[in-house]
């Protein structure tokens, strides 16, 4: 598709937007991160709104935004996000080897997780359309097995279900995930791509969903079993708060952390999660710090994007937050 005129593109940029959260299993290798970010800055029509990196987890998330364009019948036909995400994915595969990776956060691949969200006037169907295009590129051209989830999956299969089937939540070395931990022939057939895994790349999980919130609560204790117990009791799966998923993880030499996903933040927000963690931690005799969000709100992301594209700043909008 030919690039639109500047005026038409600006109108689109201000209205129908898609967001991509791109999770890469690396944050300690500065050279690799620079390579990935250079690839993400090649197209000024896509903006990296925020970078969140955690050295203990050895994981980074980039939040990217761009517009989605439609044909005369209203069907989505183009988004600059596709090209930018694939460029960053290729750069990650070229500069990071999963066999050499270790970290306190679970992962299944160098490019571990890609999620697309609708923003502004865009729809979940459009986010799913883009997720499937990216999955096809990664699975068929880059030959990495891809599992689809939620709106991108034919039956809406949940992300945590796929991860549980693949052993995502089981560390293979004293609270750490080290190297490739699954058989080279996968136990479940991927939705896209080969069934055999390259150990240096691993697999990717790609989906589309309504907006979710990630919120982490530090525990002033190195007792990982206690952190896991609290995480389980906070989560819906463990009989705790509805629409909350959580993990107890090592986070540095002096602390652990309850890492949470709030699937419906308007229903169960961070305040309730914080309060529940504090109650459960007190029962274990543990101190708790105030939790933190790992990303902006959708409203702030849209506002930041509009300011950047209106000012012609494009790729220079990256904001960094390290833990």
PDB file of N, CA, C and O in Angstrom, residues 13 41 43-49 305 307-318:
ATOM      1  N   UNK A  13      -3.559   9.307  12.437  1.00  0.00           N
ATOM      2  CA  UNK A  13      -2.737   9.162  13.633  1.00  0.00           C
ATOM      3  C   UNK A  13      -3.442   9.669  14.885  1.00  0.00           C
ATOM      4  O   UNK A  13      -3.176   9.213  15.989  1.00  0.00           O
ATOM      5  N   UNK A  41      13.523   2.382  15.533  1.00  0.00           N
ATOM      6  CA  UNK A  41      13.484   3.795  15.192  1.00  0.00           C
ATOM      7  C   UNK A  41      13.564   4.093  13.714  1.00  0.00           C
ATOM      8  O   UNK A  41      13.679   5.260  13.322  1.00  0.00           O
ATOM      9  N   UNK A  43      11.265   3.689  11.302  1.00  0.00           N
ATOM     10  CA  UNK A  43      10.051   4.256  10.705  1.00  0.00           C
ATOM     11  C   UNK A  43       9.473   5.308  11.649  1.00  0.00           C
ATOM     12  O   UNK A  43       8.996   4.980  12.742  1.00  0.00           O
ATOM     13  N   UNK A  44       9.480   6.586  11.270  1.00  0.00           N
ATOM     14  CA  UNK A  44       8.990   7.651  12.154  1.00  0.00           C
ATOM     15  C   UNK A  44       7.488   7.593  12.399  1.00  0.00           C
ATOM     16  O   UNK A  44       6.977   8.301  13.270  1.00  0.00           O
ATOM     17  N   UNK A  45       6.759   6.750  11.678  1.00  0.00           N
ATOM     18  CA  UNK A  45       5.319   6.643  11.890  1.00  0.00           C
ATOM     19  C   UNK A  45       4.971   5.709  13.065  1.00  0.00           C
ATOM     20  O   UNK A  45       3.808   5.613  13.444  1.00  0.00           O
ATOM     21  N   UNK A  46       5.971   5.024  13.587  1.00  0.00           N
ATOM     22  CA  UNK A  46       5.787   4.238  14.806  1.00  0.00           C
ATOM     23  C   UNK A  46       6.594   4.875  15.921  1.00  0.00           C
ATOM     24  O   UNK A  46       7.749   5.250  15.725  1.00  0.00           O
ATOM     25  N   UNK A  47       5.992   5.008  17.095  1.00  0.00           N
ATOM     26  CA  UNK A  47       6.674   5.631  18.226  1.00  0.00           C
ATOM     27  C   UNK A  47       6.831   4.604  19.352  1.00  0.00           C
ATOM     28  O   UNK A  47       5.873   3.936  19.730  1.00  0.00           O
ATOM     29  N   UNK A  48       8.059   4.466  19.862  1.00  0.00           N
ATOM     30  CA  UNK A  48       8.273   3.708  21.090  1.00  0.00           C
ATOM     31  C   UNK A  48       7.968   4.665  22.238  1.00  0.00           C
ATOM     32  O   UNK A  48       8.747   5.554  22.545  1.00  0.00           O
ATOM     33  N   UNK A  49       6.819   4.462  22.846  1.00  0.00           N
ATOM     34  CA  UNK A  49       6.364   5.367  23.894  1.00  0.00           C
ATOM     35  C   UNK A  49       7.145   5.161  25.189  1.00  0.00           C
ATOM     36  O   UNK A  49       7.478   6.115  25.893  1.00  0.00           O
ATOM     37  N   UNK A 305       1.551   9.935  22.460  1.00  0.00           N
ATOM     38  CA  UNK A 305       1.700   9.674  21.024  1.00  0.00           C
ATOM     39  C   UNK A 305       1.267  10.884  20.204  1.00  0.00           C
ATOM     40  O   UNK A 305       1.976  11.306  19.277  1.00  0.00           O
ATOM     41  N   UNK A 307       1.118  14.014  21.037  1.00  0.00           N
ATOM     42  CA  UNK A 307       2.071  15.121  21.188  1.00  0.00           C
ATOM     43  C   UNK A 307       3.316  14.893  20.349  1.00  0.00           C
ATOM     44  O   UNK A 307       3.837  15.799  19.697  1.00  0.00           O
ATOM     45  N   UNK A 308       3.791  13.665  20.349  1.00  0.00           N
ATOM     46  CA  UNK A 308       5.029  13.357  19.628  1.00  0.00           C
ATOM     47  C   UNK A 308       4.852  13.455  18.124  1.00  0.00           C
ATOM     48  O   UNK A 308       5.685  14.025  17.423  1.00  0.00           O
ATOM     49  N   UNK A 309       3.750  12.873  17.600  1.00  0.00           N
ATOM     50  CA  UNK A 309       3.577  12.918  16.150  1.00  0.00           C
ATOM     51  C   UNK A 309       3.205  14.322  15.682  1.00  0.00           C
ATOM     52  O   UNK A 309       3.589  14.739  14.586  1.00  0.00           O
ATOM     53  N   UNK A 310       2.475  15.058  16.499  1.00  0.00           N
ATOM     54  CA  UNK A 310       2.121  16.429  16.121  1.00  0.00           C
ATOM     55  C   UNK A 310       3.354  17.325  16.096  1.00  0.00           C
ATOM     56  O   UNK A 310       3.462  18.241  15.284  1.00  0.00           O
ATOM     57  N   UNK A 311       4.305  17.024  16.981  1.00  0.00           N
ATOM     58  CA  UNK A 311       5.528  17.807  17.028  1.00  0.00           C
ATOM     59  C   UNK A 311       6.608  17.306  16.124  1.00  0.00           C
ATOM     60  O   UNK A 311       7.713  17.860  16.092  1.00  0.00           O
ATOM     61  N   UNK A 312       6.301  16.195  15.403  1.00  0.00           N
ATOM     62  CA  UNK A 312       7.284  15.656  14.480  1.00  0.00           C
ATOM     63  C   UNK A 312       8.450  14.965  15.153  1.00  0.00           C
ATOM     64  O   UNK A 312       9.498  14.755  14.560  1.00  0.00           O
ATOM     65  N   UNK A 313       8.269  14.536  16.423  1.00  0.00           N
ATOM     66  CA  UNK A 313       9.379  13.933  17.137  1.00  0.00           C
ATOM     67  C   UNK A 313       9.560  12.455  16.818  1.00  0.00           C
ATOM     68  O   UNK A 313      10.655  11.913  16.934  1.00  0.00           O
ATOM     69  N   UNK A 314       8.478  11.781  16.429  1.00  0.00           N
ATOM     70  CA  UNK A 314       8.562  10.396  16.000  1.00  0.00           C
ATOM     71  C   UNK A 314       9.301   9.506  16.961  1.00  0.00           C
ATOM     72  O   UNK A 314       8.964   9.394  18.125  1.00  0.00           O
ATOM     73  N   UNK A 315      10.358   8.885  16.474  1.00  0.00           N
ATOM     74  CA  UNK A 315      11.040   7.843  17.226  1.00  0.00           C
ATOM     75  C   UNK A 315      11.694   8.351  18.488  1.00  0.00           C
ATOM     76  O   UNK A 315      12.133   7.558  19.334  1.00  0.00           O
ATOM     77  N   UNK A 316      11.852   9.652  18.647  1.00  0.00           N
ATOM     78  CA  UNK A 316      12.567  10.191  19.807  1.00  0.00           C
ATOM     79  C   UNK A 316      11.693  10.233  21.056  1.00  0.00           C
ATOM     80  O   UNK A 316      12.086  10.794  22.059  1.00  0.00           O
ATOM     81  N   UNK A 317      10.506   9.612  21.009  1.00  0.00           N
ATOM     82  CA  UNK A 317       9.620   9.680  22.167  1.00  0.00           C
ATOM     83  C   UNK A 317       9.884   8.639  23.234  1.00  0.00           C
ATOM     84  O   UNK A 317       9.177   8.601  24.228  1.00  0.00           O
ATOM     85  N   UNK A 318      10.894   7.772  23.051  1.00  0.00           N
ATOM     86  CA  UNK A 318      11.108   6.695  23.998  1.00  0.00           C
ATOM     87  C   UNK A 318      11.383   7.218  25.397  1.00  0.00           C
ATOM     88  O   UNK A 318      12.248   8.042  25.609  1.00  0.00           O
TER      89      UNK A 318
END
